[in-house]
Short mmCIF file of C-alpha atoms in Angstrom, two decimals:
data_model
loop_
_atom_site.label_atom_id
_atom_site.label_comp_id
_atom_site.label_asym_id
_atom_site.label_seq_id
_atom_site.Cartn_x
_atom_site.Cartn_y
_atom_site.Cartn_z
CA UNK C 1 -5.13 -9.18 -30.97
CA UNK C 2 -7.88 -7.24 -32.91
CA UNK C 3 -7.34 -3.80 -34.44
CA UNK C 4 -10.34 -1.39 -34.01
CA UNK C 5 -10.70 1.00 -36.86
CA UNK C 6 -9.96 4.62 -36.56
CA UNK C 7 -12.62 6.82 -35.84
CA UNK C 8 -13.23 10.64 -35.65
CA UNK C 9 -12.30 12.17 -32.22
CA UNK C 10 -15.77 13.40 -31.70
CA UNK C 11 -17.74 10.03 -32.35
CA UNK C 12 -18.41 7.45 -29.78
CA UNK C 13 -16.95 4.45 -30.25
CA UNK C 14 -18.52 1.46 -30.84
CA UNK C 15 -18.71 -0.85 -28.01
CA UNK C 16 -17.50 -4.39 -28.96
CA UNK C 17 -18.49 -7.86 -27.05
CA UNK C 18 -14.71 -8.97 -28.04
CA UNK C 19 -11.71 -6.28 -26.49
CA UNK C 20 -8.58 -7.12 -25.97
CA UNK C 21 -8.37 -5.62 -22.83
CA UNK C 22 -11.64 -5.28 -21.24
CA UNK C 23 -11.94 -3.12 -18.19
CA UNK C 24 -14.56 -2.96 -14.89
CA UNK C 25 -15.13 0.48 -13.51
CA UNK C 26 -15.15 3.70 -14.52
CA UNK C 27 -13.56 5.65 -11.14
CA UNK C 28 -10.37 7.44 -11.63
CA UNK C 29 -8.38 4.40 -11.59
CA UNK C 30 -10.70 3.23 -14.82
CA UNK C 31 -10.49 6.34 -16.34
CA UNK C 32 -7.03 6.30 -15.84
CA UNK C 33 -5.89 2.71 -16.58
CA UNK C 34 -7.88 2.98 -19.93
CA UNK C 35 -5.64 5.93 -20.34
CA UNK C 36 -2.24 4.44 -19.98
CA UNK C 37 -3.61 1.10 -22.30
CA UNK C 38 -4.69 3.63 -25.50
CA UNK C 39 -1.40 5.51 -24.97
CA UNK C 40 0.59 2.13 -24.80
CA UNK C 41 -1.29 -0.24 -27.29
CA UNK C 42 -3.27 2.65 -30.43
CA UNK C 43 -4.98 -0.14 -32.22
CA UNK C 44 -6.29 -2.55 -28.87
CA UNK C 45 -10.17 -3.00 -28.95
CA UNK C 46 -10.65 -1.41 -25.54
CA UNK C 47 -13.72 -1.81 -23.53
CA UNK C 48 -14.97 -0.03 -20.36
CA UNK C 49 -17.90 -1.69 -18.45
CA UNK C 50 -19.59 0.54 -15.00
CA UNK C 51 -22.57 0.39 -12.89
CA UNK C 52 -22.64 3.63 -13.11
CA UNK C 53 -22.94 6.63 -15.31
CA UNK C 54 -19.39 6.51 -15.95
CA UNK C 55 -18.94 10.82 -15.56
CA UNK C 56 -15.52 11.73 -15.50
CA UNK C 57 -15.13 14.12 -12.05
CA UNK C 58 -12.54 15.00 -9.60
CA UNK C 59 -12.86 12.84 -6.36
CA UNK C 60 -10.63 14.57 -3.85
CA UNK C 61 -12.80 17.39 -4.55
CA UNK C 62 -15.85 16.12 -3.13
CA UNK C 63 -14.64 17.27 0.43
CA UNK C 64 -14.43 20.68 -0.24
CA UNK C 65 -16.52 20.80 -2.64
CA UNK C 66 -19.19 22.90 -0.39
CA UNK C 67 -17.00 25.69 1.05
CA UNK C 68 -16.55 26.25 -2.35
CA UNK C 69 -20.32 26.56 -3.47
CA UNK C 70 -20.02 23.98 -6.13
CA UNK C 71 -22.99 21.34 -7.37
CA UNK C 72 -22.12 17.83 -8.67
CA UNK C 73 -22.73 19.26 -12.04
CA UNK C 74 -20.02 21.47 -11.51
CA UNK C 75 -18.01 19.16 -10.62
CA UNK C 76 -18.42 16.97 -13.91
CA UNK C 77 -15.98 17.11 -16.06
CA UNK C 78 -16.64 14.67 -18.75
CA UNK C 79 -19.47 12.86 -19.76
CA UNK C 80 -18.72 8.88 -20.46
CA UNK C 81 -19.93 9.52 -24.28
CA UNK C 82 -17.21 12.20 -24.26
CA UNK C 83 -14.18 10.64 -22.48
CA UNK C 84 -14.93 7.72 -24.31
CA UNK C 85 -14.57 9.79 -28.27
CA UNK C 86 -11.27 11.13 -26.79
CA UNK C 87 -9.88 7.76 -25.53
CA UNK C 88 -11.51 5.83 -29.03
CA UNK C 89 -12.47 3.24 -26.63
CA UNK C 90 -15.99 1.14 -25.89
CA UNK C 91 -18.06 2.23 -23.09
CA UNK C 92 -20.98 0.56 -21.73
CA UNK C 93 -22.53 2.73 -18.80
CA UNK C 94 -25.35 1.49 -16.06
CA UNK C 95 -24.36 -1.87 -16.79
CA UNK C 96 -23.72 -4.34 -13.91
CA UNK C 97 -21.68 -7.77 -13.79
CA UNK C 98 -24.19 -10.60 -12.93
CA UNK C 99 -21.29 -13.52 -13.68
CA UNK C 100 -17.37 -14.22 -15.04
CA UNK C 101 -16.28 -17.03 -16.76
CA UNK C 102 -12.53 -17.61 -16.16
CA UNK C 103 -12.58 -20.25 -18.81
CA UNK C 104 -14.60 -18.53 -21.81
CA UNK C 105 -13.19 -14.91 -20.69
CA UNK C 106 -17.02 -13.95 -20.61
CA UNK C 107 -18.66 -11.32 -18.88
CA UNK C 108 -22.62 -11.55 -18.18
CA UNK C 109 -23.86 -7.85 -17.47
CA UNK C 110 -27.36 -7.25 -17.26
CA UNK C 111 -27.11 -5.42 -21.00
CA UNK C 112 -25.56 -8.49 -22.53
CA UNK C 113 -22.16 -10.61 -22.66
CA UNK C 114 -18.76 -9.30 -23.00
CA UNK C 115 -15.55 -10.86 -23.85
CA UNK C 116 -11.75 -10.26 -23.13
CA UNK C 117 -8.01 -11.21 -23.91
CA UNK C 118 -7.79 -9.35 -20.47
CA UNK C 119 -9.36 -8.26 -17.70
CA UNK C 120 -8.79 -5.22 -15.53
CA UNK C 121 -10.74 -4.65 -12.04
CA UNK C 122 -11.12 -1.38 -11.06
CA UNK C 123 -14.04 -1.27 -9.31
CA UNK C 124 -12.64 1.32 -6.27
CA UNK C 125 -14.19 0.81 -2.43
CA UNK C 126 -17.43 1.57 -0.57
CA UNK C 127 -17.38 3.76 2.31
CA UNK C 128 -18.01 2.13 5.19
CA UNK C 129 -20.63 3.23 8.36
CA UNK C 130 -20.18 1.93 11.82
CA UNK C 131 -22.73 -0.66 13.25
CA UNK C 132 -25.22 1.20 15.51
CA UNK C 133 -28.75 0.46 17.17
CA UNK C 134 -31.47 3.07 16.25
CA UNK C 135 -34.67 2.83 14.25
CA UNK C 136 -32.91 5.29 11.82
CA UNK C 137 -29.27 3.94 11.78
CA UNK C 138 -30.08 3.19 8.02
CA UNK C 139 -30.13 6.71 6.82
CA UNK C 140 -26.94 7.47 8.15
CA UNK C 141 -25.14 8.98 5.16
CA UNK C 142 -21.85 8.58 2.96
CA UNK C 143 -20.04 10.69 0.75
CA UNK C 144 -18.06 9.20 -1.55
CA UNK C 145 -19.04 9.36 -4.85
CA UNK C 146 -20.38 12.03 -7.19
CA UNK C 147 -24.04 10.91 -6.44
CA UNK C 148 -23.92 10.52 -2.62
CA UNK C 149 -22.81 14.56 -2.83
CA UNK C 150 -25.33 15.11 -5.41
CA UNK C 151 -27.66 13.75 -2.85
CA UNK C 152 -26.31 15.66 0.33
CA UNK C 153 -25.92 18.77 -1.59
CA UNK C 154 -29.75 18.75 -1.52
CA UNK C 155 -30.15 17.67 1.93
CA UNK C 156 -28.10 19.83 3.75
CA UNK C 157 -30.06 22.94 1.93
CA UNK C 158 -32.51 22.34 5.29
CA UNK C 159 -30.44 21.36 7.76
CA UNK C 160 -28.30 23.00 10.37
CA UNK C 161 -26.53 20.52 12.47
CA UNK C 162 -24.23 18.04 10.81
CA UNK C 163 -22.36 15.24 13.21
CA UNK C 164 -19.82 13.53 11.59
CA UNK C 165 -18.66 10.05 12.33
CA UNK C 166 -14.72 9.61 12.41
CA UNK C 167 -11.50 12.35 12.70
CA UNK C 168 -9.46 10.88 10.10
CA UNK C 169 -8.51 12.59 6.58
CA UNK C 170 -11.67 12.28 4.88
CA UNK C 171 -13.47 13.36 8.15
CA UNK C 172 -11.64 16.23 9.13
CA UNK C 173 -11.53 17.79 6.17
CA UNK C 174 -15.22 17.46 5.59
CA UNK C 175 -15.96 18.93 9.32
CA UNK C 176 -14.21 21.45 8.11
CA UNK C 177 -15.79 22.01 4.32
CA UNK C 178 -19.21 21.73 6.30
CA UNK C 179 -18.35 24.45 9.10
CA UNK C 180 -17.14 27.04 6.57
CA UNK C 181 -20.46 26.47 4.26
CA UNK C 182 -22.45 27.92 7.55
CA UNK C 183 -23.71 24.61 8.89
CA UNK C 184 -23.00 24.16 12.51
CA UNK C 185 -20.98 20.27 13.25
CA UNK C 186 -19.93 18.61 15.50
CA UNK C 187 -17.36 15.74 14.91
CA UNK C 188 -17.21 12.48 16.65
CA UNK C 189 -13.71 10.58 17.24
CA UNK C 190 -12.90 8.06 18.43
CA UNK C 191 -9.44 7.94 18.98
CA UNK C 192 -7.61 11.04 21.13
CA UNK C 193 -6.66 12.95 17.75
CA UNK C 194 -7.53 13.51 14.58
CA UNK C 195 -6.03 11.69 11.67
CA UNK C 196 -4.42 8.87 14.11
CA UNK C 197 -1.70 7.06 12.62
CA UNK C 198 -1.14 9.64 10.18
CA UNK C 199 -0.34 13.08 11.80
CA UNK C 200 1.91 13.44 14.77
CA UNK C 201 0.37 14.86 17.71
CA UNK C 202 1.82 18.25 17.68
CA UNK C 203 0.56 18.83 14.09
CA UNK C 204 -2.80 16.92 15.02
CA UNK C 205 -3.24 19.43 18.00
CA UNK C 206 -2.66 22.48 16.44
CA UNK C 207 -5.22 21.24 13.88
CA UNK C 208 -7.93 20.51 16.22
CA UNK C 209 -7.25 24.20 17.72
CA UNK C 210 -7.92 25.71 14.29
CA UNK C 211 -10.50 23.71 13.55
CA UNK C 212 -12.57 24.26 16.65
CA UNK C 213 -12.22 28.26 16.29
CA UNK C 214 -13.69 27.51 13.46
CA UNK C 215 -17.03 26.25 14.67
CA UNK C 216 -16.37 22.70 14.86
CA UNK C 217 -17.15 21.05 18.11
CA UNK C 218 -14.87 17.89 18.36
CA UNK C 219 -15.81 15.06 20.85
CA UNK C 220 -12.34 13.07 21.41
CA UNK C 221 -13.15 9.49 22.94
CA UNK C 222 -16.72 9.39 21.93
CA UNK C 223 -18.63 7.28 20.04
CA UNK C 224 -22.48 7.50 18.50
CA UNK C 225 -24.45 4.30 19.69
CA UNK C 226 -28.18 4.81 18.68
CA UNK C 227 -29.71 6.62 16.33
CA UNK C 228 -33.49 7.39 15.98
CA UNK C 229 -35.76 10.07 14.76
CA UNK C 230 -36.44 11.09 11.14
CA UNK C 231 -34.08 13.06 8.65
CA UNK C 232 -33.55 16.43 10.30
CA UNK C 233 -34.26 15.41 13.30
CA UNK C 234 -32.18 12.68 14.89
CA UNK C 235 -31.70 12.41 19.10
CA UNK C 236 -28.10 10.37 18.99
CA UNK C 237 -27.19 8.20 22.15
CA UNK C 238 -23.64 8.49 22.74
CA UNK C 239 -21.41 6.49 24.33
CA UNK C 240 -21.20 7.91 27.62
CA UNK C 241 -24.79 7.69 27.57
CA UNK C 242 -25.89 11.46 26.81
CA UNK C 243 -27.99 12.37 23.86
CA UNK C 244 -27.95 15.15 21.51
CA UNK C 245 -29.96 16.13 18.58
CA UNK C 246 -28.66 16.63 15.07
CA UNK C 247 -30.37 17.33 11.32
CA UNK C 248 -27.87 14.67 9.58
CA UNK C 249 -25.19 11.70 10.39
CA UNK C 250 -22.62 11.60 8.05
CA UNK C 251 -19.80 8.76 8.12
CA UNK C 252 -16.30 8.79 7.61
CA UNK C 253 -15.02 5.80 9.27
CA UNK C 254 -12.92 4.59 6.12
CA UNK C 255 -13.32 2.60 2.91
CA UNK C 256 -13.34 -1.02 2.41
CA UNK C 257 -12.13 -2.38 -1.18
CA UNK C 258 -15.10 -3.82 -3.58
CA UNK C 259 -13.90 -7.50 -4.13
CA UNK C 260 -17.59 -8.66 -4.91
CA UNK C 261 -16.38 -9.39 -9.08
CA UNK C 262 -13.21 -11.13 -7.51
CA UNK C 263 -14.67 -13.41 -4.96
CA UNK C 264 -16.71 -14.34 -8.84
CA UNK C 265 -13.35 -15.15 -10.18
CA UNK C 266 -12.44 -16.77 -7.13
CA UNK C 267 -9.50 -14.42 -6.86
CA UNK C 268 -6.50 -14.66 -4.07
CA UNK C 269 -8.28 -11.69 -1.81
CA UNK C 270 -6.82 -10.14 1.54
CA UNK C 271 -8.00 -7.01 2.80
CA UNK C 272 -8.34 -5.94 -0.77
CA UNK C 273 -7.50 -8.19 -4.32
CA UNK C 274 -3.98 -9.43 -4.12
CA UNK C 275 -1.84 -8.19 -7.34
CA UNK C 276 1.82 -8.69 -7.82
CA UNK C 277 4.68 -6.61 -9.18
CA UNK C 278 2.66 -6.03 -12.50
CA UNK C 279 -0.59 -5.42 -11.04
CA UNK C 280 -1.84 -9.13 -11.83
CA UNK C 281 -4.23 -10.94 -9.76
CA UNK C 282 -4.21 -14.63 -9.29
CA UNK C 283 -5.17 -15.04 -12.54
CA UNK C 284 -2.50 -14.02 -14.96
CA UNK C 285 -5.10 -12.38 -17.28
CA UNK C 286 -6.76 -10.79 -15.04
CA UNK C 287 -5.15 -7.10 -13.49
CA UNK C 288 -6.52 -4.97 -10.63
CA UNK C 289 -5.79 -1.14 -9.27
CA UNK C 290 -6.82 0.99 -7.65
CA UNK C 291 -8.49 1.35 -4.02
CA UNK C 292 -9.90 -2.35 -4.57
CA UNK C 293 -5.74 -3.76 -5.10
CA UNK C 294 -3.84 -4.78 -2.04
CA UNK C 295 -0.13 -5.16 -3.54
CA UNK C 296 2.70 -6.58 -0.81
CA UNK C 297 2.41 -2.77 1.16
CA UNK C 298 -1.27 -3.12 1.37
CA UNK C 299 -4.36 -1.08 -0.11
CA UNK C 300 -2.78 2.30 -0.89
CA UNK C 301 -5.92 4.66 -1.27
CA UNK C 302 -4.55 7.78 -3.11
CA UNK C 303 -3.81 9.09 -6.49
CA UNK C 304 -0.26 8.96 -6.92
CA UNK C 305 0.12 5.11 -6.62
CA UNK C 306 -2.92 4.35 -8.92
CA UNK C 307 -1.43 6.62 -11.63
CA UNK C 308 1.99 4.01 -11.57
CA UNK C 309 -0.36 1.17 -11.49
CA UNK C 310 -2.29 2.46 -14.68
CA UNK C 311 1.29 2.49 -16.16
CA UNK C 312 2.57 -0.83 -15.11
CA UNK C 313 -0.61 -2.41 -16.50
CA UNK C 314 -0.75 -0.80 -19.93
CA UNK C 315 3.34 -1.24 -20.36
CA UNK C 316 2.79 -5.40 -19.13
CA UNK C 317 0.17 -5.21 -21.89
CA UNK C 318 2.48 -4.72 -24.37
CA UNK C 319 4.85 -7.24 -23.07
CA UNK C 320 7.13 -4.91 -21.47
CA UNK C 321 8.35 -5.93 -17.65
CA UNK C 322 10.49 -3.24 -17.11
CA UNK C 323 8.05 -1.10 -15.21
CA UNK C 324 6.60 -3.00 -12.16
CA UNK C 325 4.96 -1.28 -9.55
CA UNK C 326 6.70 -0.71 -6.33
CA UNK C 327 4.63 0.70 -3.22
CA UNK C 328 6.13 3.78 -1.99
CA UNK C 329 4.80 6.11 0.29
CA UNK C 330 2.75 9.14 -1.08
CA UNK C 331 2.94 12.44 -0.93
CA UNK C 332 -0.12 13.93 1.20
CA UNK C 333 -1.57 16.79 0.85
CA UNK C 334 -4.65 17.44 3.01
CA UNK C 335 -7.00 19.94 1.77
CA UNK C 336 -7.24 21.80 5.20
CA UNK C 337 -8.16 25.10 4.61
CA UNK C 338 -7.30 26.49 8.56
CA UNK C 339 -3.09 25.19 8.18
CA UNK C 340 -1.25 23.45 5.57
CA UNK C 341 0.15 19.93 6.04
CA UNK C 342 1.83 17.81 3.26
CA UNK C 343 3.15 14.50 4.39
CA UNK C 344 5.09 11.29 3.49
CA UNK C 345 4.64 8.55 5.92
CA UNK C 346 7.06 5.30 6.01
CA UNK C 347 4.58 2.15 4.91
CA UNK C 348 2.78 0.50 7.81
CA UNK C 349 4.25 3.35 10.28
CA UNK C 350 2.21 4.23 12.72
CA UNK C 351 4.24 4.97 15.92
CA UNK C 352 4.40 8.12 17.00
CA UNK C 353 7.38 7.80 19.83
CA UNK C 354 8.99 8.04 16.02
CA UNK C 355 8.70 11.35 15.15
CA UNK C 356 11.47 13.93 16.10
CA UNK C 357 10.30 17.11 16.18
CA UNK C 358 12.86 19.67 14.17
CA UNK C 359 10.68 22.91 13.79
CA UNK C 360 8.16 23.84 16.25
CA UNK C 361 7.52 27.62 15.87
CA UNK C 362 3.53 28.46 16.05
CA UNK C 363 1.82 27.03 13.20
CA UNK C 364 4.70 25.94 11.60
CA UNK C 365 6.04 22.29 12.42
CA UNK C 366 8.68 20.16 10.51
CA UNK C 367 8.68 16.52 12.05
CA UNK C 368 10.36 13.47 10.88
CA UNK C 369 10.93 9.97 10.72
CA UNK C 370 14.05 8.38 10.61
CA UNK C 371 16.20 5.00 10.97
CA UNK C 372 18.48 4.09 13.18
CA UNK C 373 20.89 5.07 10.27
CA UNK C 374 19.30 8.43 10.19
CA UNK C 375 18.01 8.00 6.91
CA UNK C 376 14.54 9.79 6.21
CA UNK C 377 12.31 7.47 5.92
CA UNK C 378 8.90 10.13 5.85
CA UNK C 379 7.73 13.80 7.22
CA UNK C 380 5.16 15.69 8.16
CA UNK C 381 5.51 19.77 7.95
CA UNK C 382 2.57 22.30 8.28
CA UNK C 383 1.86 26.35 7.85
CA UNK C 384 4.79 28.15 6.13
CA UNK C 385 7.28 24.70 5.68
CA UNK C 386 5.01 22.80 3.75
CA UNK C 387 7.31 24.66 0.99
CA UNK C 388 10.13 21.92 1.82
CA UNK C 389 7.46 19.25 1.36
CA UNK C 390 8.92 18.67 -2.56
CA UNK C 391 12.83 18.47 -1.33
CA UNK C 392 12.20 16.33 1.73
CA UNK C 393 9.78 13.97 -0.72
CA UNK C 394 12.75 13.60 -2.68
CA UNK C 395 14.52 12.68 0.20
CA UNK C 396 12.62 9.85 1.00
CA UNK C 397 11.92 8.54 -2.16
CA UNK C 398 15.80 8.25 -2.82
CA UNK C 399 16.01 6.37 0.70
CA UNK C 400 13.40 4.08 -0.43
CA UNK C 401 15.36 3.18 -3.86
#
């Protein structure tokens, strides 16, 4: 491998066409991957490519970010140039991939060619809208980036009524982040709960309850069909056929991994890009994490698991095999301000004639999941016992082993 030279902590460092590892994406699995490699490997000619501007910002935040009165520039917390001096690495901001050669390890971008011993993809997942009819189903909004909020942070300044497009985790909370900024919102599912597959229904209910004494008017079973009008002023068709008027259509269906650089590499790709025990891809030499990775348990779109992932990466880097990545299920902590809930759900569960119910006193549920062994496989508390959340993690974790 090459050695880059040591350089002040303050300077930028040089961005090389030749890095040993070179990595795609600057999103907190970037950021964090690059992380693990400079901790693992001190002397590896790193290099970190992004469409973007490559700022350094707390995701989860974004959905509460409004309750809380904060700006995107608030919410920065290091600039690329800066992140970059700390981590002595290359970084190459608003710079897309155009073309990969798997044979000459070259990357085209449109500011030049880059080349790499290895390759890591980490270029996250783009939030996805449903298909609707309208003359103004195009400016149906996302928010899942530091820009998009930048962007409806300034919108929202004139608007009063918010509908929201899906009662899941990302949805919820933000019907929620909206309602207690002022706005008025009403929130479109679906399904008969929020957070399906996720929260049982006691906890979902009691949820809803809190949620709607908050302001938020939830329509369970509905749908949005057509939307027309002009921003601030949209008539919605629903599906039962009434109409309503709202300033703003936000969506929160989901996410759907970017595998646009590995369909170039003509990567193995399911739902997301397939990676084994070490976070490879197809190709040996080239490693993926993050929301865009689909391991043998699937896409697993939360902090936690892309943290082990950076790990794995940067310790099969150095030739070590002794930490592969293992899906597990994550500890959940939704940022509901109206109750608590911190969860652990088994992988791929989603029944809910599972869940026995131990606690059920007001706010305050304990469920769990267990097999027919009566080993804890996952949880879901709320209100005062999500303080049991830690031990009962443990639990399951040691089941899992």
């Amino acid at each position: 491998m090459t050695h880059a030279a040591p350089v002040d902590a303050q300077a930028t460092h040089k961005v090389s066409d030749k890095s040993d590892v070179l990595i795609i994406g600057s999103g907190y699995a970037g950021w964090q991957v690059a992380e693990a490699v400079r901790q693992e490997m001190p002397e590896a000619e790193i290099t970190l490519i992004t469409a973007d501007d490559g700022i350094v910002y707390p995701k989860p935040s974004l959905s509460m970010a409004l309750r809380q009165d904060r700006t995107a520039e608030d919410l920065k917390e290091l600039s690329a140039a800066q992140k970059s001096a700390e981590l002595n690495i290359g970084v190459k901001t608003l710079t897309r991939v155009m073309s990969v050669s798997q044979t000459y390890k070259k990357v085209l971008t449109t500011r030049g060619n880059f080349y790499y011993d290895k390759l890591i993809i980490a270029t996250g997942a783009k939030a996805l809208k449903p298909q609707i009819a309208g003359d103004s189903a195009h400016e149906m909004v996302t928010l899942n980036d530091l820009p998009s909020y930048r962007r409806f942070r300034e919108t929202i300044e004139t608007i009063d009524h918010i509908t929201i497009i899906g009662g899941g985790l990302i949805g919820t909370e933000m019907a929620e982040d909206i309602a207690a900024a002022g706005k008025s919102v009403t929130l479109m599912v679906r399904e008969d709960q929020l957070m399906p597959g996720m929260l049982p229904e006691p906890i979902a209910e009691d949820l809803a309850d809190k949620i709607r004494k908050q302001g938020v008017d939830i329509q369970f079973g509905q749908t949005v069909e057509i939307m027309n009008g002009s921003q601030g002023d949209y008539q919605l068709t629903l599906g039962n056929s009434e109409t309503m008027q709202t300033g703003m259509v936000l969506s929160a269906i989901g996410i759907a991994p970017n595998t646009g650089l590995a369909e170039k590499l003509e990567l193995e790709i399911g739902r997301g890009i397939k990676i084994n025990e070490f976070c490879q891809t197809s190709n040996p030499d080239v490693y993926a994490i993050g929301d865009c990775a689909e391991s043998s348990a699937g896409v697993q779109a939360f902090l936690e698991p892309i943290r082990r992932q950076a790990k794995t990466i940067a310790a099969h880097l150095k030739g070590r095999k002794d930490l592969p990545f293992h899906a597990v299920s994550p500890l959940i902590k939704t940022k509901t301000s109206t109750l608590s809930i911190m969860l652990s759900l088994p992988l791929g569960a989603n029944d809910q004639e599972s869940w026995v119910t131990e606690t059920d006193i007001g706010e305050n549920h304990k469920l769990v999941y267990k097999d027919n062994e009566d080993h804890l496989l996952g949880f879901a508390v709320s209100g005062a016992l999500v303080n049991q959340a830690n031990n009962l993690y443990k639990e399951v974790t040691e089941n899992a082993a």
